[in-house]
CSV table of C-alpha atoms in Angstrom, one decimal:
chain,number,residue,atom,x,y,z
A,1,UNK,CA,-18.8,-30.2,18.3
A,2,UNK,CA,-16.0,-30.4,21.1
A,3,UNK,CA,-15.8,-29.8,24.7
A,4,UNK,CA,-14.0,-26.2,24.6
A,5,UNK,CA,-16.9,-24.2,22.9
A,6,UNK,CA,-18.0,-21.3,24.9
A,7,UNK,CA,-21.9,-21.3,25.1
A,8,UNK,CA,-22.7,-18.3,27.3
A,9,UNK,CA,-20.9,-15.0,27.1
A,10,UNK,CA,-22.2,-11.6,28.9
A,11,UNK,CA,-21.0,-9.5,25.8
A,12,UNK,CA,-20.7,-11.8,22.8
A,13,UNK,CA,-22.8,-13.9,20.7
A,14,UNK,CA,-21.4,-16.8,18.6
A,15,UNK,CA,-23.7,-17.3,15.7
A,16,UNK,CA,-23.1,-20.8,14.7
A,17,UNK,CA,-22.1,-21.7,11.3
A,18,UNK,CA,-22.2,-24.7,9.3
A,19,UNK,CA,-21.0,-28.1,10.8
A,20,UNK,CA,-18.6,-30.0,8.9
A,21,UNK,CA,-16.5,-32.9,9.5
A,22,UNK,CA,-12.7,-33.2,9.1
A,23,UNK,CA,-10.2,-36.1,10.0
A,24,UNK,CA,-7.4,-35.4,12.4
A,25,UNK,CA,-4.8,-38.4,12.2
A,26,UNK,CA,-7.7,-40.4,10.7
A,27,UNK,CA,-10.0,-39.7,13.3
A,28,UNK,CA,-13.3,-38.1,12.3
A,29,UNK,CA,-14.0,-34.9,14.2
A,30,UNK,CA,-16.4,-32.1,13.8
A,31,UNK,CA,-16.0,-28.3,13.5
A,32,UNK,CA,-17.5,-25.1,11.9
A,33,UNK,CA,-16.8,-24.4,8.3
A,34,UNK,CA,-14.6,-21.4,8.0
A,35,UNK,CA,-13.1,-21.3,11.3
A,36,UNK,CA,-9.3,-21.6,11.6
A,37,UNK,CA,-8.3,-25.4,11.6
A,38,UNK,CA,-6.6,-24.7,15.0
A,39,UNK,CA,-9.8,-23.5,16.6
A,40,UNK,CA,-11.5,-26.6,15.6
A,41,UNK,CA,-8.6,-28.6,16.8
A,42,UNK,CA,-8.5,-26.9,20.3
A,43,UNK,CA,-12.3,-27.3,20.5
A,44,UNK,CA,-11.8,-30.9,20.3
A,45,UNK,CA,-9.1,-30.8,23.3
A,46,UNK,CA,-6.2,-31.2,20.7
A,47,UNK,CA,-3.2,-29.3,21.7
A,48,UNK,CA,-0.4,-30.9,20.1
A,49,UNK,CA,-0.1,-29.9,16.3
A,50,UNK,CA,3.5,-30.8,15.3
A,51,UNK,CA,7.0,-31.9,16.4
A,52,UNK,CA,9.9,-29.6,16.4
A,53,UNK,CA,12.4,-30.3,13.7
A,54,UNK,CA,15.5,-31.2,15.5
A,55,UNK,CA,14.6,-32.1,19.1
A,56,UNK,CA,11.0,-33.4,18.4
A,57,UNK,CA,9.5,-31.4,21.0
A,58,UNK,CA,5.7,-31.0,20.8
A,59,UNK,CA,4.3,-27.7,19.5
A,60,UNK,CA,1.0,-26.1,19.4
A,61,UNK,CA,-0.7,-22.8,18.8
A,62,UNK,CA,1.2,-19.7,20.0
A,63,UNK,CA,0.5,-16.4,18.2
A,64,UNK,CA,-2.7,-17.3,16.2
A,65,UNK,CA,-2.1,-14.6,13.6
A,66,UNK,CA,-0.2,-16.6,11.0
A,67,UNK,CA,3.2,-15.4,12.1
A,68,UNK,CA,5.2,-17.6,14.5
A,69,UNK,CA,5.2,-21.0,12.6
A,70,UNK,CA,4.3,-23.0,15.9
A,71,UNK,CA,0.9,-24.3,14.5
A,72,UNK,CA,2.2,-25.7,11.1
A,73,UNK,CA,0.7,-29.0,10.0
A,74,UNK,CA,-0.1,-31.3,7.1
A,75,UNK,CA,-3.4,-30.6,5.5
A,76,UNK,CA,-4.7,-32.7,2.7
A,77,UNK,CA,-0.9,-33.9,2.2
A,78,UNK,CA,0.3,-30.4,2.0
A,79,UNK,CA,2.9,-29.4,4.9
A,80,UNK,CA,3.6,-26.4,6.6
A,81,UNK,CA,-0.1,-25.2,6.5
A,82,UNK,CA,-0.6,-22.5,9.2
A,83,UNK,CA,-3.6,-23.8,10.9
A,84,UNK,CA,-4.3,-20.6,12.9
A,85,UNK,CA,-5.2,-18.9,9.6
A,86,UNK,CA,-6.4,-21.6,7.4
A,87,UNK,CA,-10.2,-22.1,7.1
A,88,UNK,CA,-11.5,-25.4,8.0
A,89,UNK,CA,-13.4,-27.1,5.0
A,90,UNK,CA,-15.4,-30.3,4.7
A,91,UNK,CA,-13.6,-33.4,4.8
A,92,UNK,CA,-10.1,-31.8,5.3
A,93,UNK,CA,-7.3,-34.3,6.5
A,94,UNK,CA,-5.2,-32.9,9.1
A,95,UNK,CA,-2.0,-34.4,10.4
A,96,UNK,CA,0.5,-33.6,13.0
A,97,UNK,CA,3.6,-32.5,11.1
A,98,UNK,CA,6.9,-34.3,11.8
A,99,UNK,CA,10.2,-32.8,10.3
A,100,UNK,CA,10.1,-30.3,7.7
A,101,UNK,CA,7.5,-31.9,5.7
A,102,UNK,CA,7.7,-33.0,2.0
A,103,UNK,CA,5.7,-32.2,-0.7
A,104,UNK,CA,3.5,-35.1,-2.1
A,105,UNK,CA,4.6,-36.4,-5.7
B,1,UNK,CA,-0.8,-7.0,-12.5
B,2,UNK,CA,-2.9,-4.6,-10.4
B,3,UNK,CA,-1.9,-1.0,-10.7
B,4,UNK,CA,-3.0,1.2,-7.9
B,5,UNK,CA,-2.2,4.7,-6.2
B,6,UNK,CA,-1.8,3.3,-2.6
B,7,UNK,CA,-1.1,-0.2,-1.3
B,8,UNK,CA,-2.0,-0.7,2.4
B,9,UNK,CA,-0.6,-3.8,3.9
B,10,UNK,CA,-2.7,-4.7,7.0
B,11,UNK,CA,-6.4,-4.3,7.7
B,12,UNK,CA,-6.4,-3.5,11.2
B,13,UNK,CA,-7.3,0.0,12.7
B,14,UNK,CA,-4.5,1.7,11.1
B,15,UNK,CA,-4.9,0.2,7.8
B,16,UNK,CA,-8.6,0.6,7.6
B,17,UNK,CA,-8.3,4.4,8.6
B,18,UNK,CA,-5.5,4.9,6.2
B,19,UNK,CA,-7.8,3.7,3.4
B,20,UNK,CA,-10.7,5.6,4.5
B,21,UNK,CA,-8.7,8.9,4.7
B,22,UNK,CA,-7.3,8.3,1.2
B,23,UNK,CA,-10.6,7.4,-0.3
B,24,UNK,CA,-12.0,10.8,0.2
B,25,UNK,CA,-9.5,12.3,-2.3
B,26,UNK,CA,-10.7,10.0,-5.1
B,27,UNK,CA,-7.4,7.9,-5.4
B,28,UNK,CA,-7.2,4.2,-6.1
B,29,UNK,CA,-6.5,2.1,-3.2
B,30,UNK,CA,-5.6,-1.6,-2.5
B,31,UNK,CA,-5.9,-2.9,1.2
B,32,UNK,CA,-4.6,-6.4,1.7
B,33,UNK,CA,-4.8,-8.5,5.0
B,34,UNK,CA,-3.9,-12.0,5.7
B,35,UNK,CA,-7.3,-12.8,7.5
B,36,UNK,CA,-10.6,-13.6,5.9
B,37,UNK,CA,-12.1,-10.2,7.2
B,38,UNK,CA,-10.7,-6.8,7.9
B,39,UNK,CA,-10.2,-5.5,11.5
B,40,UNK,CA,-6.9,-6.8,12.6
B,41,UNK,CA,-6.8,-7.4,16.3
B,42,UNK,CA,-10.0,-5.3,16.9
B,43,UNK,CA,-12.7,-8.3,16.6
B,44,UNK,CA,-11.0,-9.8,19.7
B,45,UNK,CA,-11.4,-6.8,21.9
B,46,UNK,CA,-14.4,-6.9,24.0
B,47,UNK,CA,-13.9,-4.1,26.2
B,48,UNK,CA,-14.7,-0.6,25.7
B,49,UNK,CA,-12.1,1.9,24.2
B,50,UNK,CA,-11.1,5.1,25.8
B,51,UNK,CA,-9.8,8.1,23.8
B,52,UNK,CA,-10.9,9.6,20.7
B,53,UNK,CA,-14.5,10.4,21.1
B,54,UNK,CA,-15.4,10.8,17.3
B,55,UNK,CA,-13.7,7.6,16.4
B,56,UNK,CA,-14.5,5.0,18.8
B,57,UNK,CA,-14.4,5.9,22.5
B,58,UNK,CA,-17.1,4.1,24.5
B,59,UNK,CA,-17.3,1.5,21.7
B,60,UNK,CA,-15.9,-2.1,22.0
B,61,UNK,CA,-13.2,-3.2,19.6
B,62,UNK,CA,-15.2,-5.8,17.7
B,63,UNK,CA,-18.1,-3.1,17.0
B,64,UNK,CA,-15.4,-0.8,15.7
B,65,UNK,CA,-13.9,-3.3,13.5
B,66,UNK,CA,-17.4,-3.9,11.9
B,67,UNK,CA,-18.1,-0.2,11.6
B,68,UNK,CA,-14.7,0.6,9.8
B,69,UNK,CA,-14.8,-2.3,7.6
B,70,UNK,CA,-18.3,-1.8,6.4
B,71,UNK,CA,-17.2,1.9,5.7
B,72,UNK,CA,-14.3,0.5,3.7
B,73,UNK,CA,-16.3,-2.0,2.0
B,74,UNK,CA,-18.7,1.0,0.8
B,75,UNK,CA,-16.2,2.9,-1.0
B,76,UNK,CA,-15.9,2.2,-4.6
B,77,UNK,CA,-12.2,3.3,-5.1
B,78,UNK,CA,-11.0,0.7,-2.3
B,79,UNK,CA,-10.2,-2.7,-3.5
B,80,UNK,CA,-10.2,-5.1,-0.3
B,81,UNK,CA,-8.0,-8.2,-0.7
B,82,UNK,CA,-8.5,-10.3,2.3
B,83,UNK,CA,-7.0,-13.8,2.8
B,84,UNK,CA,-4.0,-12.2,1.0
B,85,UNK,CA,-0.5,-11.9,2.3
B,86,UNK,CA,2.0,-9.5,0.9
B,87,UNK,CA,5.2,-11.7,0.5
B,88,UNK,CA,7.8,-9.3,-1.2
B,89,UNK,CA,8.6,-6.6,-3.7
B,90,UNK,CA,10.5,-6.9,-7.1
B,91,UNK,CA,12.9,-4.2,-8.1
B,92,UNK,CA,10.6,-3.1,-10.7
B,93,UNK,CA,8.3,-1.9,-7.7
B,94,UNK,CA,5.7,-4.6,-8.0
B,95,UNK,CA,4.6,-6.2,-4.8
B,96,UNK,CA,3.6,-10.0,-4.8
B,97,UNK,CA,0.3,-10.9,-3.0
B,98,UNK,CA,-0.3,-14.6,-2.1
B,99,UNK,CA,-4.0,-15.4,-2.0
B,100,UNK,CA,-4.0,-18.0,1.0
B,101,UNK,CA,-7.3,-19.6,0.2
B,102,UNK,CA,-6.7,-20.3,-3.4
B,103,UNK,CA,-3.0,-20.4,-3.4
B,104,UNK,CA,-2.7,-18.0,-6.2
B,105,UNK,CA,0.0,-15.2,-6.7
B,106,UNK,CA,-1.0,-11.7,-8.1
B,107,UNK,CA,1.3,-8.6,-8.6
B,108,UNK,CA,0.3,-5.3,-7.4
B,109,UNK,CA,2.1,-2.1,-8.7
B,110,UNK,CA,1.4,0.9,-6.3
B,111,UNK,CA,2.7,4.3,-6.2
B,112,UNK,CA,3.1,4.5,-2.6
B,113,UNK,CA,2.8,1.9,0.2
B,114,UNK,CA,1.6,2.0,3.8
B,115,UNK,CA,2.8,-0.7,6.0
B,116,UNK,CA,0.2,-1.5,8.9
B,117,UNK,CA,1.4,-5.0,9.7
B,118,UNK,CA,0.9,-4.7,13.5
B,119,UNK,CA,2.8,-6.6,16.0
B,120,UNK,CA,3.2,-10.2,17.5
B,121,UNK,CA,3.3,-11.2,21.2
B,122,UNK,CA,6.8,-11.7,22.6
B,123,UNK,CA,7.9,-15.1,23.7
B,124,UNK,CA,9.3,-16.2,27.2
B,125,UNK,CA,12.8,-17.0,27.0
B,126,UNK,CA,12.9,-20.1,29.3
B,127,UNK,CA,12.8,-23.8,29.2
B,128,UNK,CA,9.3,-25.6,28.1
B,129,UNK,CA,8.2,-22.2,26.9
B,130,UNK,CA,7.6,-23.9,23.5
B,131,UNK,CA,5.1,-26.5,25.0
B,132,UNK,CA,1.4,-26.6,23.7
B,133,UNK,CA,-0.5,-24.6,26.3
B,134,UNK,CA,1.9,-21.6,26.4
B,135,UNK,CA,0.0,-19.1,24.3
B,136,UNK,CA,0.3,-15.6,23.3
B,137,UNK,CA,-2.3,-13.7,25.5
B,138,UNK,CA,-3.6,-12.0,22.1
B,139,UNK,CA,-4.0,-15.8,20.7
B,140,UNK,CA,-6.2,-16.7,23.6
B,141,UNK,CA,-8.2,-13.6,23.1
B,142,UNK,CA,-8.6,-14.5,19.4
B,143,UNK,CA,-9.7,-18.2,20.0
B,144,UNK,CA,-12.2,-16.9,22.8
B,145,UNK,CA,-13.8,-13.9,21.4
B,146,UNK,CA,-13.6,-14.5,17.5
B,147,UNK,CA,-14.0,-18.2,17.5
B,148,UNK,CA,-15.8,-19.1,20.7
B,149,UNK,CA,-13.1,-21.6,21.7
B,150,UNK,CA,-11.5,-21.7,25.2
B,151,UNK,CA,-8.1,-23.0,24.6
B,152,UNK,CA,-7.8,-24.1,28.3
B,153,UNK,CA,-9.5,-24.4,31.7
B,154,UNK,CA,-7.1,-23.2,34.4
B,155,UNK,CA,-4.8,-20.2,33.4
B,156,UNK,CA,-1.8,-18.4,34.7
B,157,UNK,CA,-1.1,-15.0,33.2
B,158,UNK,CA,2.5,-13.8,33.0
B,159,UNK,CA,2.7,-10.0,32.8
B,160,UNK,CA,0.2,-7.6,34.4
B,161,UNK,CA,0.2,-4.9,31.9
B,162,UNK,CA,-3.0,-3.8,30.1
B,163,UNK,CA,-3.5,-7.0,28.0
B,164,UNK,CA,-2.6,-9.4,31.0
B,165,UNK,CA,-5.2,-7.7,33.3
B,166,UNK,CA,-8.0,-7.3,30.7
B,167,UNK,CA,-7.5,-11.2,29.7
B,168,UNK,CA,-7.9,-12.1,33.3
B,169,UNK,CA,-11.2,-10.9,33.5
B,170,UNK,CA,-12.3,-11.7,29.9
B,171,UNK,CA,-11.3,-15.4,30.8
B,172,UNK,CA,-13.5,-15.2,33.7
B,173,UNK,CA,-16.3,-14.0,31.7
B,174,UNK,CA,-15.8,-16.8,29.4
B,175,UNK,CA,-16.1,-19.3,32.1
B,176,UNK,CA,-12.4,-20.1,32.8
B,177,UNK,CA,-10.5,-20.2,35.9
B,178,UNK,CA,-7.6,-17.8,36.3
B,179,UNK,CA,-5.3,-19.0,39.1
B,180,UNK,CA,-3.1,-15.9,39.0
B,181,UNK,CA,-1.6,-12.8,37.2
B,182,UNK,CA,1.9,-12.4,37.9
B,183,UNK,CA,4.4,-9.4,37.0
B,184,UNK,CA,8.2,-8.9,37.9
B,185,UNK,CA,7.7,-5.3,38.6
B,186,UNK,CA,6.7,-4.2,42.3
B,187,UNK,CA,4.0,-1.9,41.0
B,188,UNK,CA,1.5,-2.0,38.3
B,189,UNK,CA,2.7,0.1,35.4
B,190,UNK,CA,0.7,0.0,32.2
B,191,UNK,CA,-2.6,-1.2,33.3
B,192,UNK,CA,-5.6,1.0,33.6
B,193,UNK,CA,-7.1,0.9,37.1
B,194,UNK,CA,-10.6,0.3,35.9
B,195,UNK,CA,-9.5,-3.1,34.8
B,196,UNK,CA,-7.4,-3.8,37.7
B,197,UNK,CA,-10.3,-3.1,39.9
B,198,UNK,CA,-12.4,-5.5,38.1
B,199,UNK,CA,-10.0,-8.4,38.5
B,200,UNK,CA,-9.7,-7.6,42.2
B,201,UNK,CA,-13.4,-7.6,42.3
B,202,UNK,CA,-13.5,-11.1,40.8
B,203,UNK,CA,-11.0,-12.2,43.4
B,204,UNK,CA,-8.1,-13.1,41.0
B,205,UNK,CA,-4.8,-13.2,42.7
B,206,UNK,CA,-2.4,-10.5,41.6
B,207,UNK,CA,1.2,-11.2,42.5
B,208,UNK,CA,3.6,-8.4,42.0
B,209,UNK,CA,7.4,-8.9,42.2
B,210,UNK,CA,6.8,-12.5,40.9
B,211,UNK,CA,8.4,-14.5,38.3
B,212,UNK,CA,7.6,-17.8,36.6
B,213,UNK,CA,10.4,-20.3,37.5
B,214,UNK,CA,9.3,-23.5,36.0
B,215,UNK,CA,6.9,-24.6,33.3
B,216,UNK,CA,5.9,-28.3,34.1
B,217,UNK,CA,4.8,-30.8,31.4
B,218,UNK,CA,5.9,-33.1,29.0
B,219,UNK,CA,3.5,-33.2,26.0
B,220,UNK,CA,1.7,-30.1,27.1
B,221,UNK,CA,1.4,-27.8,30.1
B,222,UNK,CA,0.5,-29.3,33.3
B,223,UNK,CA,1.5,-26.7,35.8
B,224,UNK,CA,3.5,-23.8,36.6
B,225,UNK,CA,5.8,-22.7,39.7
B,226,UNK,CA,6.0,-19.2,40.5
B,227,UNK,CA,8.4,-17.4,43.0
B,228,UNK,CA,8.8,-14.0,44.5
B,229,UNK,CA,12.0,-12.0,43.4
B,230,UNK,CA,14.3,-9.8,45.2
B,231,UNK,CA,15.4,-6.4,44.2
B,232,UNK,CA,17.8,-8.0,41.8
B,233,UNK,CA,14.9,-9.8,40.0
B,234,UNK,CA,16.2,-13.3,41.4
B,235,UNK,CA,13.8,-15.8,42.8
B,236,UNK,CA,13.7,-15.8,46.6
B,237,UNK,CA,14.2,-19.6,47.8
B,238,UNK,CA,11.3,-20.8,49.9
B,239,UNK,CA,8.7,-18.4,48.1
B,240,UNK,CA,7.9,-20.9,45.3
B,241,UNK,CA,4.2,-21.7,44.7
B,242,UNK,CA,2.9,-24.3,42.6
B,243,UNK,CA,-0.3,-23.6,40.3
B,244,UNK,CA,-2.0,-26.7,38.5
B,245,UNK,CA,-2.7,-24.7,35.3
B,246,UNK,CA,-3.2,-26.1,31.9
B,247,UNK,CA,-2.5,-23.0,30.2
B,248,UNK,CA,0.0,-20.0,30.4
B,249,UNK,CA,-0.9,-16.9,28.9
B,250,UNK,CA,2.1,-14.6,27.8
B,251,UNK,CA,1.5,-11.0,27.8
B,252,UNK,CA,5.0,-9.6,28.3
B,253,UNK,CA,4.8,-7.1,25.4
B,254,UNK,CA,4.6,-7.0,21.7
B,255,UNK,CA,7.2,-6.8,19.0
B,256,UNK,CA,6.5,-4.8,15.7
B,257,UNK,CA,6.1,-6.9,12.7
B,258,UNK,CA,8.9,-5.3,10.6
B,259,UNK,CA,10.0,-7.9,8.3
B,260,UNK,CA,8.6,-6.4,4.9
B,261,UNK,CA,10.1,-3.1,6.0
B,262,UNK,CA,13.6,-4.8,6.5
B,263,UNK,CA,13.2,-6.3,2.8
B,264,UNK,CA,12.5,-2.9,1.5
B,265,UNK,CA,15.6,-1.3,3.1
B,266,UNK,CA,13.6,1.0,5.7
B,267,UNK,CA,16.1,1.8,8.4
B,268,UNK,CA,15.2,0.0,11.6
B,269,UNK,CA,16.3,1.4,14.9
B,270,UNK,CA,16.3,0.2,18.5
B,271,UNK,CA,13.9,1.9,20.9
B,272,UNK,CA,12.7,-0.3,23.7
B,273,UNK,CA,10.0,2.1,24.8
B,274,UNK,CA,8.2,1.3,21.5
B,275,UNK,CA,8.6,-2.4,21.4
B,276,UNK,CA,12.2,-2.7,20.4
B,277,UNK,CA,13.1,-2.9,16.6
B,278,UNK,CA,11.0,-0.2,15.1
B,279,UNK,CA,11.1,1.5,11.8
B,280,UNK,CA,12.6,5.0,11.7
B,281,UNK,CA,9.8,7.4,11.0
B,282,UNK,CA,8.8,11.1,11.2
B,283,UNK,CA,5.7,12.4,12.8
B,284,UNK,CA,4.2,12.4,9.3
B,285,UNK,CA,4.7,8.5,9.1
B,286,UNK,CA,7.4,8.8,6.4
B,287,UNK,CA,10.2,6.2,6.5
B,288,UNK,CA,13.8,6.3,5.1
B,289,UNK,CA,12.1,4.7,1.8
B,290,UNK,CA,10.6,7.5,0.2
B,291,UNK,CA,7.7,5.3,-1.1
B,292,UNK,CA,6.8,3.5,2.0
B,293,UNK,CA,4.9,5.0,5.2
B,294,UNK,CA,4.1,3.3,8.4
B,295,UNK,CA,1.2,3.3,10.8
B,296,UNK,CA,-0.1,1.6,13.9
B,297,UNK,CA,1.7,-1.0,16.2
B,298,UNK,CA,4.4,-1.8,13.5
B,299,UNK,CA,5.7,1.7,14.0
B,300,UNK,CA,5.7,1.4,17.8
B,301,UNK,CA,3.4,-0.4,20.1
B,302,UNK,CA,0.4,1.4,21.3
B,303,UNK,CA,-3.1,1.0,20.8
B,304,UNK,CA,-6.1,1.1,18.2
B,305,UNK,CA,-7.2,4.7,18.6
B,306,UNK,CA,-3.7,5.9,18.0
B,307,UNK,CA,-3.2,3.4,15.3
B,308,UNK,CA,-6.3,4.7,13.6
B,309,UNK,CA,-5.0,8.1,13.7
B,310,UNK,CA,-1.6,7.3,12.5
B,311,UNK,CA,-3.2,5.6,9.6
B,312,UNK,CA,-5.1,8.8,8.6
B,313,UNK,CA,-1.9,10.7,8.8
B,314,UNK,CA,0.1,8.3,7.0
B,315,UNK,CA,-2.3,8.3,4.0
B,316,UNK,CA,-2.3,12.1,4.0
B,317,UNK,CA,1.5,12.2,3.8
B,318,UNK,CA,1.5,9.7,0.9
B,319,UNK,CA,-1.2,11.8,-0.9
B,320,UNK,CA,1.0,14.7,-0.4
B,321,UNK,CA,3.9,13.1,-1.9
B,322,UNK,CA,1.6,12.1,-4.8
B,323,UNK,CA,0.9,15.7,-5.3
B,324,UNK,CA,-2.8,15.5,-4.2
B,325,UNK,CA,-3.9,18.7,-2.6
B,326,UNK,CA,-5.0,17.6,0.9
B,327,UNK,CA,-6.7,19.2,3.8
B,328,UNK,CA,-3.8,20.5,5.9
B,329,UNK,CA,-5.9,21.6,8.7
B,330,UNK,CA,-7.5,18.0,9.0
B,331,UNK,CA,-3.9,16.7,9.1
B,332,UNK,CA,-3.1,19.2,11.9
B,333,UNK,CA,-6.0,18.1,13.8
B,334,UNK,CA,-5.2,14.4,13.8
B,335,UNK,CA,-1.6,15.2,15.0
B,336,UNK,CA,-3.0,17.4,17.9
B,337,UNK,CA,-5.3,14.2,18.8
B,338,UNK,CA,-2.5,11.9,18.9
B,339,UNK,CA,-0.5,14.3,21.2
B,340,UNK,CA,-3.5,14.5,23.6
B,341,UNK,CA,-4.1,10.8,23.6
B,342,UNK,CA,-0.4,10.3,24.5
B,343,UNK,CA,-0.7,12.8,27.3
B,344,UNK,CA,-2.0,10.4,30.0
B,345,UNK,CA,0.3,10.2,33.1
B,346,UNK,CA,0.4,6.5,32.6
B,347,UNK,CA,2.0,6.8,29.1
B,348,UNK,CA,5.2,8.7,30.3
B,349,UNK,CA,7.5,5.6,29.2
B,350,UNK,CA,5.8,5.8,25.6
B,351,UNK,CA,6.1,9.6,25.3
B,352,UNK,CA,10.0,9.0,25.9
B,353,UNK,CA,10.0,6.6,22.9
B,354,UNK,CA,8.2,8.7,20.7
B,355,UNK,CA,10.4,11.7,21.6
B,356,UNK,CA,13.5,9.5,20.9
B,357,UNK,CA,12.0,8.6,17.4
B,358,UNK,CA,11.0,12.1,16.4
B,359,UNK,CA,14.5,13.3,17.4
B,360,UNK,CA,16.2,10.7,15.5
B,361,UNK,CA,14.1,11.5,12.5
B,362,UNK,CA,14.9,15.2,12.6
B,363,UNK,CA,18.5,14.4,12.6
B,364,UNK,CA,18.1,12.4,9.4
B,365,UNK,CA,16.3,15.3,8.0
B,366,UNK,CA,13.0,13.1,7.6
B,367,UNK,CA,9.9,15.3,7.6
C-alpha cells in the first residue's frame, strides 16, 4: 500500500477504504479508492508527476487544492488532469505528462 | 439550467456559514465546491481553534468541518454541488459549473453570488523552487491529515508564521523529522506562543534572521542550504548550513484566489497586509459588482473563525439586497464579534489592512 502511509497518529484516525490497483507508467501499484491520485502516488514514493513544457524540468505536487497546475498528468489517456483533486479509481492508467499533452483521437 | 437565489462559490468555513445563515430565511441556495466534500481547508486542521466561543473555539478544524457540513446537508433549501468547479459567467448572468468527476457542464442562474474561494500558498521566487519536494505547507497538511500520507521524511519549513510553526509539530506528530524552521524576520510575528512553545519543547530548531540560499537536487529535493542574514536581508558569508532534507515546506503567506472576481469586473486593490491583491469590499462584504459579495480568505487572509463570520455577514447583505427582511441585530452582533476577534495585539498588521480596505470602500461609496 505504499511506504508513506501514516499508521499511528495522536489525534487522527484513518479509516481505510477499499484498496484498488492502478498503473503508473505501466507499473501496477495500489491505493485507496477515492483518494486523490496524487496522494496514492506520494504514498508509493513517486514525486515526479510531469515535465515542464519548455525546459523539461521535473514537477510534482505543490498546492494540493487544484489551483497551481504543478501536478498535471495524463490519466486514462487524457492530459492535464489535476491529480491533487481527481479521485483514484480501479484500474486507472496514470502517466507522467510531457509537453502540453494531446487529446487521443 | 438551475435557478437559485444565492450561489455560493467555495464550501469552506466562509461558504458553509453563508449558506447556513441564508437558509434560515427560506431562500434557495446552491453551494459549489471543487472538492468531493465540503469543509475547504478545515479538514486538514488538527489544532484547536481559538476565538468565537459559540462557533468553534476549542474545537479542531476537522471537527468543525464535519459539524458545519452536516448542518448544511440537513437544510432542504441548500443544494450542495461538490466536485464542482464554477469556471465562469455568461453575459446573461448564468454561471458555468463543471462537474469534475463526471466531466459535465451545468448552468446556474443565481440572483446573487457570494465568492468564498479562499487562498493559495505563495511560491518561493528562487532557483529550484519548482522541484518536486518543494510543497506548500497547506498541501503537506492536506496529504498528512486528510489522506494519511507523509510526502517526505526530513523537512525544512520556510516561514515561521502560524502555519509554519503549527506544521512543524504536526509533522512530528505524524512521525516525520523537522530539521529546522526558518524565518527572515529577527523576531516571531504571526505565530501564537502556545504553538511556538510546543516546537521548542519538541526540540525543533527555530532559526530567525535566516534565509534559504540554495535548494539542492536534480529530479527532486535532496537538501537545502540556509544562512543567517544581515540587517539588509543579505546572507552573511560563512554562516551557511547544509540540511539533508527531502522536503521543503513553503509557508511564506497566502494569496487570495481572486480569478473569478477579475472575470466579473470586481475591482481588485493592492493591500499587502491582507495578502496582496484583494477585492475592494465594504464591511458588509459588498464589492464593486452589485451582484457579488465576498467572504473568507479571498477577501483578505485571516483564519477560519473570521471567515465564518464574514460568510454570515455576506449572506445577510445579499438577502438585504434581495429585499428580504433580515435580523439587523444579528448582523450587528456578527460585526462586533469580528472586531473583537481582530483586536488581539498580535493582529496589528491585519487591522491596518482592514482599515485601509474600509476607508477605500468608504471613498467609493460602497456600503
